[in-house]
Amino acid sequence: MTFDRRIKIAPSILSADFANFGAECRAIEAQGCDWVHVDVMDGHFVPNLTFGPAMCAAIRPHIKGVMDVHLMIAPVDPYIDAFASAGADVITAHLEAGPHIHRTLQAIRGTGRKAGLALNPGTGLDAVVHLLDLLDLVCIMTVNPGFGGQKFIESQVAKVRDLRAMIGDRPIHIEIDGGVTPETAPLVAAAGADVLVAGSAVFKGGSVDNPAPYGANIRAIRAAAEGALGQQFAAK
């Protein structure tokens, strides 16, 4: 992975066809996505149960680009090595998932993977300032974690803007997870986000046998986000 602040679209396979994950990963990459986002939920930290390291290892050969693994689990530390071995490029843990997030981020970095930190909508940025030197990505949850298809929480846009100012020129991605559509993407892109996770907004209308709608959906989200950045630049 090389760092840049260009808009990256990261479809969440939580909205894909569970019986065809390999084909779905190939399809979204062929249709222009940048990263593949894997939402790992444990039925404990969040009220849903999804995937584990074995599934990540199974789809890794089908992903040419970045596999972005979002751990909505607690505890996190016992599973870091397993997800690293499964081929994750980015491993993101929640600030709220344990008492020693600094040690968790150190452990992720220790595997050679990029370290991400996720914040729930009700969590502020106060702790982030003390973790910046360990971070490659901060994920701002714009829905409450646990389910796809929720409505975007607009109050988080100000949090993104404040985070962008806090990061300054550090090479840290700002990722948005939850409710991303062509309507909400411009809000977070203008505030400073560069990685946009989208589930149903990417996969709606398509399938592995008819992947063209995936491409149209990805292009629509990207165009909306990049359009907001263009307007912001023009205003200056």
JSON list of C-alpha atoms in Angstrom, two decimals:
[
{"chain": "A", "resi": 1, "resn": "MET", "atom": "CA", "xyz": [0.00, 0.00, 0.00]},
{"chain": "A", "resi": 2, "resn": "THR", "atom": "CA", "xyz": [1.14, 3.50, -0.82]},
{"chain": "A", "resi": 3, "resn": "PHE", "atom": "CA", "xyz": [-0.43, 6.54, 0.82]},
{"chain": "A", "resi": 4, "resn": "ASP", "atom": "CA", "xyz": [-2.44, 9.15, -1.04]},
{"chain": "A", "resi": 5, "resn": "ARG", "atom": "CA", "xyz": [-5.52, 11.22, -0.30]},
{"chain": "A", "resi": 6, "resn": "ARG", "atom": "CA", "xyz": [-7.42, 10.42, -3.48]},
{"chain": "A", "resi": 7, "resn": "ILE", "atom": "CA", "xyz": [-10.97, 9.15, -2.94]},
{"chain": "A", "resi": 8, "resn": "LYS", "atom": "CA", "xyz": [-11.05, 5.38, -2.50]},
{"chain": "A", "resi": 9, "resn": "ILE", "atom": "CA", "xyz": [-14.25, 3.34, -2.66]},
{"chain": "A", "resi": 10, "resn": "ALA", "atom": "CA", "xyz": [-14.27, 0.28, -0.39]},
{"chain": "A", "resi": 11, "resn": "PRO", "atom": "CA", "xyz": [-17.35, -1.91, -0.88]},
{"chain": "A", "resi": 12, "resn": "SER", "atom": "CA", "xyz": [-18.38, -3.86, 2.21]},
{"chain": "A", "resi": 13, "resn": "ILE", "atom": "CA", "xyz": [-18.89, -7.51, 1.38]},
{"chain": "A", "resi": 14, "resn": "LEU", "atom": "CA", "xyz": [-21.46, -7.62, 4.18]},
{"chain": "A", "resi": 15, "resn": "SER", "atom": "CA", "xyz": [-23.86, -6.64, 1.38]},
{"chain": "A", "resi": 16, "resn": "ALA", "atom": "CA", "xyz": [-22.51, -9.19, -1.11]},
{"chain": "A", "resi": 17, "resn": "ASP", "atom": "CA", "xyz": [-23.89, -12.62, -1.98]},
{"chain": "A", "resi": 18, "resn": "PHE", "atom": "CA", "xyz": [-22.62, -14.82, 0.86]},
{"chain": "A", "resi": 19, "resn": "ALA", "atom": "CA", "xyz": [-22.63, -17.88, -1.40]},
{"chain": "A", "resi": 20, "resn": "ASN", "atom": "CA", "xyz": [-20.32, -16.22, -3.94]},
{"chain": "A", "resi": 21, "resn": "PHE", "atom": "CA", "xyz": [-17.78, -14.18, -1.99]},
{"chain": "A", "resi": 22, "resn": "GLY", "atom": "CA", "xyz": [-14.84, -14.97, -4.25]},
{"chain": "A", "resi": 23, "resn": "ALA", "atom": "CA", "xyz": [-16.76, -14.05, -7.39]},
{"chain": "A", "resi": 24, "resn": "GLU", "atom": "CA", "xyz": [-18.17, -10.94, -5.70]},
{"chain": "A", "resi": 25, "resn": "CYS", "atom": "CA", "xyz": [-14.69, -9.73, -4.74]},
{"chain": "A", "resi": 26, "resn": "ARG", "atom": "CA", "xyz": [-13.47, -10.23, -8.30]},
{"chain": "A", "resi": 27, "resn": "ALA", "atom": "CA", "xyz": [-16.55, -8.47, -9.66]},
{"chain": "A", "resi": 28, "resn": "ILE", "atom": "CA", "xyz": [-16.28, -5.31, -7.55]},
{"chain": "A", "resi": 29, "resn": "GLU", "atom": "CA", "xyz": [-12.58, -4.97, -8.31]},
{"chain": "A", "resi": 30, "resn": "ALA", "atom": "CA", "xyz": [-13.24, -5.42, -12.03]},
{"chain": "A", "resi": 31, "resn": "GLN", "atom": "CA", "xyz": [-15.91, -2.74, -11.73]},
{"chain": "A", "resi": 32, "resn": "GLY", "atom": "CA", "xyz": [-13.50, -0.20, -10.26]},
{"chain": "A", "resi": 33, "resn": "CYS", "atom": "CA", "xyz": [-13.43, -0.41, -6.49]},
{"chain": "A", "resi": 34, "resn": "ASP", "atom": "CA", "xyz": [-10.20, 0.46, -4.69]},
{"chain": "A", "resi": 35, "resn": "TRP", "atom": "CA", "xyz": [-10.35, -1.60, -1.49]},
{"chain": "A", "resi": 36, "resn": "VAL", "atom": "CA", "xyz": [-12.44, -4.56, -0.33]},
{"chain": "A", "resi": 37, "resn": "HIS", "atom": "CA", "xyz": [-13.88, -3.99, 3.14]},
{"chain": "A", "resi": 38, "resn": "VAL", "atom": "CA", "xyz": [-14.56, -6.95, 5.44]},
{"chain": "A", "resi": 39, "resn": "ASP", "atom": "CA", "xyz": [-16.82, -6.32, 8.43]},
{"chain": "A", "resi": 40, "resn": "VAL", "atom": "CA", "xyz": [-15.99, -8.81, 11.19]},
{"chain": "A", "resi": 41, "resn": "MET", "atom": "CA", "xyz": [-18.67, -8.96, 13.90]},
{"chain": "A", "resi": 42, "resn": "ASP", "atom": "CA", "xyz": [-18.73, -11.21, 16.95]},
{"chain": "A", "resi": 43, "resn": "GLY", "atom": "CA", "xyz": [-22.31, -11.07, 18.24]},
{"chain": "A", "resi": 44, "resn": "HIS", "atom": "CA", "xyz": [-20.90, -9.62, 21.47]},
{"chain": "A", "resi": 45, "resn": "PHE", "atom": "CA", "xyz": [-19.31, -6.24, 20.83]},
{"chain": "A", "resi": 46, "resn": "VAL", "atom": "CA", "xyz": [-21.99, -5.68, 18.19]},
{"chain": "A", "resi": 47, "resn": "PRO", "atom": "CA", "xyz": [-25.37, -7.43, 17.78]},
{"chain": "A", "resi": 48, "resn": "ASN", "atom": "CA", "xyz": [-24.50, -9.48, 14.72]},
{"chain": "A", "resi": 49, "resn": "LEU", "atom": "CA", "xyz": [-22.24, -12.39, 13.79]},
{"chain": "A", "resi": 50, "resn": "THR", "atom": "CA", "xyz": [-20.37, -12.47, 10.50]},
{"chain": "A", "resi": 51, "resn": "PHE", "atom": "CA", "xyz": [-16.90, -13.62, 9.46]},
{"chain": "A", "resi": 52, "resn": "GLY", "atom": "CA", "xyz": [-13.66, -14.93, 10.90]},
{"chain": "A", "resi": 53, "resn": "PRO", "atom": "CA", "xyz": [-10.04, -15.36, 9.81]},
{"chain": "A", "resi": 54, "resn": "ALA", "atom": "CA", "xyz": [-10.79, -18.50, 7.80]},
{"chain": "A", "resi": 55, "resn": "MET", "atom": "CA", "xyz": [-13.19, -16.62, 5.55]},
{"chain": "A", "resi": 56, "resn": "CYS", "atom": "CA", "xyz": [-10.66, -13.81, 5.08]},
{"chain": "A", "resi": 57, "resn": "ALA", "atom": "CA", "xyz": [-8.03, -16.37, 4.09]},
{"chain": "A", "resi": 58, "resn": "ALA", "atom": "CA", "xyz": [-10.49, -17.94, 1.64]},
{"chain": "A", "resi": 59, "resn": "ILE", "atom": "CA", "xyz": [-11.24, -14.70, -0.20]},
{"chain": "A", "resi": 60, "resn": "ARG", "atom": "CA", "xyz": [-7.70, -13.30, -0.12]},
{"chain": "A", "resi": 61, "resn": "PRO", "atom": "CA", "xyz": [-6.68, -15.04, -3.39]},
{"chain": "A", "resi": 62, "resn": "HIS", "atom": "CA", "xyz": [-9.66, -13.37, -5.09]},
{"chain": "A", "resi": 63, "resn": "ILE", "atom": "CA", "xyz": [-8.58, -9.84, -4.07]},
{"chain": "A", "resi": 64, "resn": "LYS", "atom": "CA", "xyz": [-5.81, -8.18, -6.05]},
{"chain": "A", "resi": 65, "resn": "GLY", "atom": "CA", "xyz": [-5.83, -4.92, -4.11]},
{"chain": "A", "resi": 66, "resn": "VAL", "atom": "CA", "xyz": [-6.26, -3.93, -0.47]},
{"chain": "A", "resi": 67, "resn": "MET", "atom": "CA", "xyz": [-8.19, -6.13, 1.96]},
{"chain": "A", "resi": 68, "resn": "ASP", "atom": "CA", "xyz": [-9.45, -3.81, 4.68]},
{"chain": "A", "resi": 69, "resn": "VAL", "atom": "CA", "xyz": [-10.53, -5.79, 7.76]},
{"chain": "A", "resi": 70, "resn": "HIS", "atom": "CA", "xyz": [-12.71, -3.99, 10.31]},
{"chain": "A", "resi": 71, "resn": "LEU", "atom": "CA", "xyz": [-12.81, -5.85, 13.62]},
{"chain": "A", "resi": 72, "resn": "MET", "atom": "CA", "xyz": [-16.04, -5.16, 15.49]},
{"chain": "A", "resi": 73, "resn": "ILE", "atom": "CA", "xyz": [-15.06, -7.65, 18.15]},
{"chain": "A", "resi": 74, "resn": "ALA", "atom": "CA", "xyz": [-13.97, -7.71, 21.78]},
{"chain": "A", "resi": 75, "resn": "PRO", "atom": "CA", "xyz": [-11.41, -8.69, 22.83]},
{"chain": "A", "resi": 76, "resn": "VAL", "atom": "CA", "xyz": [-9.28, -7.90, 19.78]},
{"chain": "A", "resi": 77, "resn": "ASP", "atom": "CA", "xyz": [-5.71, -8.79, 20.71]},
{"chain": "A", "resi": 78, "resn": "PRO", "atom": "CA", "xyz": [-6.04, -12.62, 20.65]},
{"chain": "A", "resi": 79, "resn": "TYR", "atom": "CA", "xyz": [-7.14, -12.51, 17.00]},
{"chain": "A", "resi": 80, "resn": "ILE", "atom": "CA", "xyz": [-4.72, -10.02, 15.47]},
{"chain": "A", "resi": 81, "resn": "ASP", "atom": "CA", "xyz": [-2.17, -12.60, 14.32]},
{"chain": "A", "resi": 82, "resn": "ALA", "atom": "CA", "xyz": [-4.89, -14.76, 12.76]},
{"chain": "A", "resi": 83, "resn": "PHE", "atom": "CA", "xyz": [-6.28, -11.93, 10.66]},
{"chain": "A", "resi": 84, "resn": "ALA", "atom": "CA", "xyz": [-2.79, -10.82, 9.68]},
{"chain": "A", "resi": 85, "resn": "SER", "atom": "CA", "xyz": [-1.98, -14.39, 8.60]},
{"chain": "A", "resi": 86, "resn": "ALA", "atom": "CA", "xyz": [-5.27, -14.47, 6.66]},
{"chain": "A", "resi": 87, "resn": "GLY", "atom": "CA", "xyz": [-3.96, -11.68, 4.43]},
{"chain": "A", "resi": 88, "resn": "ALA", "atom": "CA", "xyz": [-5.44, -8.47, 5.82]},
{"chain": "A", "resi": 89, "resn": "ASP", "atom": "CA", "xyz": [-3.62, -5.36, 4.62]},
{"chain": "A", "resi": 90, "resn": "VAL", "atom": "CA", "xyz": [-5.36, -3.06, 7.10]},
{"chain": "A", "resi": 91, "resn": "ILE", "atom": "CA", "xyz": [-6.63, -4.23, 10.50]},
{"chain": "A", "resi": 92, "resn": "THR", "atom": "CA", "xyz": [-8.91, -1.80, 12.31]},
{"chain": "A", "resi": 93, "resn": "ALA", "atom": "CA", "xyz": [-9.88, -2.14, 15.97]},
{"chain": "A", "resi": 94, "resn": "HIS", "atom": "CA", "xyz": [-12.44, -0.13, 17.90]},
{"chain": "A", "resi": 95, "resn": "LEU", "atom": "CA", "xyz": [-11.35, 2.32, 20.55]},
{"chain": "A", "resi": 96, "resn": "GLU", "atom": "CA", "xyz": [-14.29, 1.08, 22.62]},
{"chain": "A", "resi": 97, "resn": "ALA", "atom": "CA", "xyz": [-13.41, -2.62, 22.39]},
{"chain": "A", "resi": 98, "resn": "GLY", "atom": "CA", "xyz": [-10.82, -2.80, 25.14]},
{"chain": "A", "resi": 99, "resn": "PRO", "atom": "CA", "xyz": [-8.90, -0.91, 27.82]},
{"chain": "A", "resi": 100, "resn": "HIS", "atom": "CA", "xyz": [-5.48, -0.98, 26.13]},
{"chain": "A", "resi": 101, "resn": "ILE", "atom": "CA", "xyz": [-5.97, 0.31, 22.59]},
{"chain": "A", "resi": 102, "resn": "HIS", "atom": "CA", "xyz": [-2.38, 1.60, 22.44]},
{"chain": "A", "resi": 103, "resn": "ARG", "atom": "CA", "xyz": [-1.11, -1.95, 22.96]},
{"chain": "A", "resi": 104, "resn": "THR", "atom": "CA", "xyz": [-3.60, -3.26, 20.39]},
{"chain": "A", "resi": 105, "resn": "LEU", "atom": "CA", "xyz": [-2.34, -0.84, 17.76]},
{"chain": "A", "resi": 106, "resn": "GLN", "atom": "CA", "xyz": [1.24, -1.77, 18.58]},
{"chain": "A", "resi": 107, "resn": "ALA", "atom": "CA", "xyz": [0.34, -5.43, 18.09]},
{"chain": "A", "resi": 108, "resn": "ILE", "atom": "CA", "xyz": [-1.24, -4.73, 14.70]},
{"chain": "A", "resi": 109, "resn": "ARG", "atom": "CA", "xyz": [1.80, -2.77, 13.59]},
{"chain": "A", "resi": 110, "resn": "GLY", "atom": "CA", "xyz": [3.97, -5.59, 14.89]},
{"chain": "A", "resi": 111, "resn": "THR", "atom": "CA", "xyz": [2.45, -7.96, 12.32]},
{"chain": "A", "resi": 112, "resn": "GLY", "atom": "CA", "xyz": [3.52, -5.65, 9.52]},
{"chain": "A", "resi": 113, "resn": "ARG", "atom": "CA", "xyz": [-0.08, -4.64, 8.76]},
{"chain": "A", "resi": 114, "resn": "LYS", "atom": "CA", "xyz": [-1.50, -1.13, 8.67]},
{"chain": "A", "resi": 115, "resn": "ALA", "atom": "CA", "xyz": [-3.21, -0.16, 11.92]},
{"chain": "A", "resi": 116, "resn": "GLY", "atom": "CA", "xyz": [-6.66, 1.40, 11.99]},
{"chain": "A", "resi": 117, "resn": "LEU", "atom": "CA", "xyz": [-8.72, 2.84, 14.81]},
{"chain": "A", "resi": 118, "resn": "ALA", "atom": "CA", "xyz": [-12.53, 2.95, 14.62]},
{"chain": "A", "resi": 119, "resn": "LEU", "atom": "CA", "xyz": [-14.75, 5.30, 16.61]},
{"chain": "A", "resi": 120, "resn": "ASN", "atom": "CA", "xyz": [-18.45, 4.79, 17.28]},
{"chain": "A", "resi": 121, "resn": "PRO", "atom": "CA", "xyz": [-20.81, 7.76, 16.72]},
{"chain": "A", "resi": 122, "resn": "GLY", "atom": "CA", "xyz": [-20.94, 8.51, 20.45]},
{"chain": "A", "resi": 123, "resn": "THR", "atom": "CA", "xyz": [-17.15, 8.51, 20.89]},
{"chain": "A", "resi": 124, "resn": "GLY", "atom": "CA", "xyz": [-15.19, 11.75, 20.77]},
{"chain": "A", "resi": 125, "resn": "LEU", "atom": "CA", "xyz": [-11.71, 12.46, 19.43]},
{"chain": "A", "resi": 126, "resn": "ASP", "atom": "CA", "xyz": [-9.96, 13.20, 22.74]},
{"chain": "A", "resi": 127, "resn": "ALA", "atom": "CA", "xyz": [-8.09, 9.89, 22.89]},
{"chain": "A", "resi": 128, "resn": "VAL", "atom": "CA", "xyz": [-7.04, 9.94, 19.24]},
{"chain": "A", "resi": 129, "resn": "VAL", "atom": "CA", "xyz": [-4.49, 12.69, 19.69]},
{"chain": "A", "resi": 130, "resn": "HIS", "atom": "CA", "xyz": [-2.43, 10.37, 21.91]},
{"chain": "A", "resi": 131, "resn": "LEU", "atom": "CA", "xyz": [-2.48, 7.57, 19.31]},
{"chain": "A", "resi": 132, "resn": "LEU", "atom": "CA", "xyz": [-1.67, 9.41, 16.09]},
{"chain": "A", "resi": 133, "resn": "ASP", "atom": "CA", "xyz": [1.89, 8.12, 15.83]},
{"chain": "A", "resi": 134, "resn": "LEU", "atom": "CA", "xyz": [0.58, 4.52, 15.76]},
{"chain": "A", "resi": 135, "resn": "LEU", "atom": "CA", "xyz": [-2.18, 5.07, 13.20]},
{"chain": "A", "resi": 136, "resn": "ASP", "atom": "CA", "xyz": [-2.43, 4.50, 9.48]},
{"chain": "A", "resi": 137, "resn": "LEU", "atom": "CA", "xyz": [-6.21, 4.96, 9.36]},
{"chain": "A", "resi": 138, "resn": "VAL", "atom": "CA", "xyz": [-9.05, 6.30, 11.46]},
{"chain": "A", "resi": 139, "resn": "CYS", "atom": "CA", "xyz": [-12.53, 4.97, 10.72]},
{"chain": "A", "resi": 140, "resn": "ILE", "atom": "CA", "xyz": [-15.40, 7.24, 11.68]},
{"chain": "A", "resi": 141, "resn": "MET", "atom": "CA", "xyz": [-18.59, 5.24, 12.08]},
{"chain": "A", "resi": 142, "resn": "THR", "atom": "CA", "xyz": [-21.48, 7.19, 10.59]},
{"chain": "A", "resi": 143, "resn": "VAL", "atom": "CA", "xyz": [-23.95, 4.55, 11.76]},
{"chain": "A", "resi": 144, "resn": "ASN", "atom": "CA", "xyz": [-23.98, 2.48, 14.92]},
{"chain": "A", "resi": 145, "resn": "PRO", "atom": "CA", "xyz": [-21.92, -0.65, 14.19]},
{"chain": "A", "resi": 146, "resn": "GLY", "atom": "CA", "xyz": [-23.58, -4.01, 13.82]},
{"chain": "A", "resi": 147, "resn": "PHE", "atom": "CA", "xyz": [-25.88, -3.87, 10.81]},
{"chain": "A", "resi": 148, "resn": "GLY", "atom": "CA", "xyz": [-25.81, -2.73, 7.21]},
{"chain": "A", "resi": 149, "resn": "GLY", "atom": "CA", "xyz": [-28.39, -0.47, 5.59]},
{"chain": "A", "resi": 150, "resn": "GLN", "atom": "CA", "xyz": [-28.67, 2.11, 8.40]},
{"chain": "A", "resi": 151, "resn": "LYS", "atom": "CA", "xyz": [-29.27, 5.83, 7.94]},
{"chain": "A", "resi": 152, "resn": "PHE", "atom": "CA", "xyz": [-26.23, 8.13, 7.85]},
{"chain": "A", "resi": 153, "resn": "ILE", "atom": "CA", "xyz": [-25.70, 10.13, 11.08]},
{"chain": "A", "resi": 154, "resn": "GLU", "atom": "CA", "xyz": [-24.97, 13.67, 9.89]},
{"chain": "A", "resi": 155, "resn": "SER", "atom": "CA", "xyz": [-23.54, 14.85, 13.22]},
{"chain": "A", "resi": 156, "resn": "GLN", "atom": "CA", "xyz": [-20.41, 12.84, 12.40]},
{"chain": "A", "resi": 157, "resn": "VAL", "atom": "CA", "xyz": [-19.43, 15.18, 9.56]},
{"chain": "A", "resi": 158, "resn": "ALA", "atom": "CA", "xyz": [-18.14, 17.74, 12.08]},
{"chain": "A", "resi": 159, "resn": "LYS", "atom": "CA", "xyz": [-16.12, 14.96, 13.74]},
{"chain": "A", "resi": 160, "resn": "VAL", "atom": "CA", "xyz": [-14.50, 14.16, 10.39]},
{"chain": "A", "resi": 161, "resn": "ARG", "atom": "CA", "xyz": [-13.61, 17.81, 9.90]},
{"chain": "A", "resi": 162, "resn": "ASP", "atom": "CA", "xyz": [-12.07, 18.05, 13.36]},
{"chain": "A", "resi": 163, "resn": "LEU", "atom": "CA", "xyz": [-10.13, 14.82, 12.82]},
{"chain": "A", "resi": 164, "resn": "ARG", "atom": "CA", "xyz": [-8.75, 16.07, 9.52]},
{"chain": "A", "resi": 165, "resn": "ALA", "atom": "CA", "xyz": [-7.43, 19.18, 11.26]},
{"chain": "A", "resi": 166, "resn": "MET", "atom": "CA", "xyz": [-5.91, 17.03, 14.01]},
{"chain": "A", "resi": 167, "resn": "ILE", "atom": "CA", "xyz": [-4.13, 14.77, 11.52]},
{"chain": "A", "resi": 168, "resn": "GLY", "atom": "CA", "xyz": [-2.50, 17.64, 9.66]},
{"chain": "A", "resi": 169, "resn": "ASP", "atom": "CA", "xyz": [0.09, 16.36, 7.21]},
{"chain": "A", "resi": 170, "resn": "ARG", "atom": "CA", "xyz": [0.45, 12.92, 8.81]},
{"chain": "A", "resi": 171, "resn": "PRO", "atom": "CA", "xyz": [-0.09, 10.02, 6.36]},
{"chain": "A", "resi": 172, "resn": "ILE", "atom": "CA", "xyz": [-3.30, 8.80, 8.00]},
{"chain": "A", "resi": 173, "resn": "HIS", "atom": "CA", "xyz": [-6.37, 7.82, 6.01]},
{"chain": "A", "resi": 174, "resn": "ILE", "atom": "CA", "xyz": [-9.82, 8.92, 7.17]},
{"chain": "A", "resi": 175, "resn": "GLU", "atom": "CA", "xyz": [-12.37, 6.22, 6.47]},
{"chain": "A", "resi": 176, "resn": "ILE", "atom": "CA", "xyz": [-16.15, 6.57, 6.62]},
{"chain": "A", "resi": 177, "resn": "ASP", "atom": "CA", "xyz": [-18.26, 3.51, 7.39]},
{"chain": "A", "resi": 178, "resn": "GLY", "atom": "CA", "xyz": [-22.03, 3.66, 7.32]},
{"chain": "A", "resi": 179, "resn": "GLY", "atom": "CA", "xyz": [-24.75, 5.12, 5.14]},
{"chain": "A", "resi": 180, "resn": "VAL", "atom": "CA", "xyz": [-22.41, 6.21, 2.33]},
{"chain": "A", "resi": 181, "resn": "THR", "atom": "CA", "xyz": [-24.34, 7.06, -0.85]},
{"chain": "A", "resi": 182, "resn": "PRO", "atom": "CA", "xyz": [-23.90, 9.59, -3.68]},
{"chain": "A", "resi": 183, "resn": "GLU", "atom": "CA", "xyz": [-25.86, 11.97, -1.45]},
{"chain": "A", "resi": 184, "resn": "THR", "atom": "CA", "xyz": [-23.73, 11.61, 1.69]},
{"chain": "A", "resi": 185, "resn": "ALA", "atom": "CA", "xyz": [-20.32, 11.03, 0.08]},
{"chain": "A", "resi": 186, "resn": "PRO", "atom": "CA", "xyz": [-19.83, 14.73, -0.76]},
{"chain": "A", "resi": 187, "resn": "LEU", "atom": "CA", "xyz": [-20.38, 15.71, 2.88]},
{"chain": "A", "resi": 188, "resn": "VAL", "atom": "CA", "xyz": [-17.61, 13.52, 4.25]},
{"chain": "A", "resi": 189, "resn": "ALA", "atom": "CA", "xyz": [-15.24, 14.04, 1.31]},
{"chain": "A", "resi": 190, "resn": "ALA", "atom": "CA", "xyz": [-15.43, 17.81, 1.74]},
{"chain": "A", "resi": 191, "resn": "ALA", "atom": "CA", "xyz": [-14.76, 17.33, 5.48]},
{"chain": "A", "resi": 192, "resn": "GLY", "atom": "CA", "xyz": [-11.55, 15.39, 4.76]},
{"chain": "A", "resi": 193, "resn": "ALA", "atom": "CA", "xyz": [-12.37, 11.69, 4.33]},
{"chain": "A", "resi": 194, "resn": "ASP", "atom": "CA", "xyz": [-10.63, 9.71, 1.59]},
{"chain": "A", "resi": 195, "resn": "VAL", "atom": "CA", "xyz": [-11.82, 6.08, 2.09]},
{"chain": "A", "resi": 196, "resn": "LEU", "atom": "CA", "xyz": [-15.57, 5.54, 1.68]},
{"chain": "A", "resi": 197, "resn": "VAL", "atom": "CA", "xyz": [-17.05, 2.21, 2.74]},
{"chain": "A", "resi": 198, "resn": "ALA", "atom": "CA", "xyz": [-20.34, 1.43, 1.04]},
{"chain": "A", "resi": 199, "resn": "GLY", "atom": "CA", "xyz": [-22.38, -1.75, 1.20]},
{"chain": "A", "resi": 200, "resn": "SER", "atom": "CA", "xyz": [-25.90, -1.69, -0.20]},
{"chain": "A", "resi": 201, "resn": "ALA", "atom": "CA", "xyz": [-25.12, 1.49, -2.16]},
{"chain": "A", "resi": 202, "resn": "VAL", "atom": "CA", "xyz": [-22.57, -0.49, -4.21]},
{"chain": "A", "resi": 203, "resn": "PHE", "atom": "CA", "xyz": [-24.24, -3.89, -4.45]},
{"chain": "A", "resi": 204, "resn": "LYS", "atom": "CA", "xyz": [-27.82, -2.78, -5.12]},
{"chain": "A", "resi": 205, "resn": "GLY", "atom": "CA", "xyz": [-29.18, -3.79, -8.50]},
{"chain": "A", "resi": 206, "resn": "GLY", "atom": "CA", "xyz": [-26.30, -6.07, -9.43]},
{"chain": "A", "resi": 207, "resn": "SER", "atom": "CA", "xyz": [-25.03, -9.61, -9.06]},
{"chain": "A", "resi": 208, "resn": "VAL", "atom": "CA", "xyz": [-22.02, -11.71, -10.03]},
{"chain": "A", "resi": 209, "resn": "ASP", "atom": "CA", "xyz": [-23.87, -12.50, -13.25]},
{"chain": "A", "resi": 210, "resn": "ASN", "atom": "CA", "xyz": [-24.76, -8.85, -13.83]},
{"chain": "A", "resi": 211, "resn": "PRO", "atom": "CA", "xyz": [-21.96, -6.79, -12.26]},
{"chain": "A", "resi": 212, "resn": "ALA", "atom": "CA", "xyz": [-22.38, -3.66, -14.37]},
{"chain": "A", "resi": 213, "resn": "PRO", "atom": "CA", "xyz": [-24.59, -1.97, -11.73]},
{"chain": "A", "resi": 214, "resn": "TYR", "atom": "CA", "xyz": [-21.71, -2.35, -9.25]},
{"chain": "A", "resi": 215, "resn": "GLY", "atom": "CA", "xyz": [-19.55, -0.24, -11.53]},
{"chain": "A", "resi": 216, "resn": "ALA", "atom": "CA", "xyz": [-22.26, 2.35, -12.06]},
{"chain": "A", "resi": 217, "resn": "ASN", "atom": "CA", "xyz": [-22.81, 2.61, -8.30]},
{"chain": "A", "resi": 218, "resn": "ILE", "atom": "CA", "xyz": [-19.08, 2.91, -7.57]},
{"chain": "A", "resi": 219, "resn": "ARG", "atom": "CA", "xyz": [-18.68, 5.60, -10.21]},
{"chain": "A", "resi": 220, "resn": "ALA", "atom": "CA", "xyz": [-21.65, 7.54, -8.86]},
{"chain": "A", "resi": 221, "resn": "ILE", "atom": "CA", "xyz": [-20.25, 7.59, -5.31]},
{"chain": "A", "resi": 222, "resn": "ARG", "atom": "CA", "xyz": [-16.77, 8.51, -6.53]},
{"chain": "A", "resi": 223, "resn": "ALA", "atom": "CA", "xyz": [-18.05, 11.27, -8.81]},
{"chain": "A", "resi": 224, "resn": "ALA", "atom": "CA", "xyz": [-20.15, 12.78, -6.03]},
{"chain": "A", "resi": 225, "resn": "ALA", "atom": "CA", "xyz": [-17.22, 12.77, -3.60]},
{"chain": "A", "resi": 226, "resn": "GLU", "atom": "CA", "xyz": [-14.71, 14.11, -6.11]},
{"chain": "A", "resi": 227, "resn": "GLY", "atom": "CA", "xyz": [-17.20, 16.74, -7.23]},
{"chain": "A", "resi": 228, "resn": "ALA", "atom": "CA", "xyz": [-17.38, 18.07, -3.69]},
{"chain": "A", "resi": 229, "resn": "LEU", "atom": "CA", "xyz": [-13.59, 18.31, -3.56]},
{"chain": "A", "resi": 230, "resn": "GLY", "atom": "CA", "xyz": [-13.57, 20.15, -6.88]},
{"chain": "A", "resi": 231, "resn": "GLN", "atom": "CA", "xyz": [-16.10, 22.67, -5.61]},
{"chain": "A", "resi": 232, "resn": "GLN", "atom": "CA", "xyz": [-14.11, 23.11, -2.42]},
{"chain": "A", "resi": 233, "resn": "PHE", "atom": "CA", "xyz": [-10.94, 23.78, -4.42]},
{"chain": "A", "resi": 234, "resn": "ALA", "atom": "CA", "xyz": [-12.75, 26.22, -6.71]},
{"chain": "A", "resi": 235, "resn": "ALA", "atom": "CA", "xyz": [-14.11, 28.12, -3.70]},
{"chain": "A", "resi": 236, "resn": "LYS", "atom": "CA", "xyz": [-10.54, 28.76, -2.55]}
]
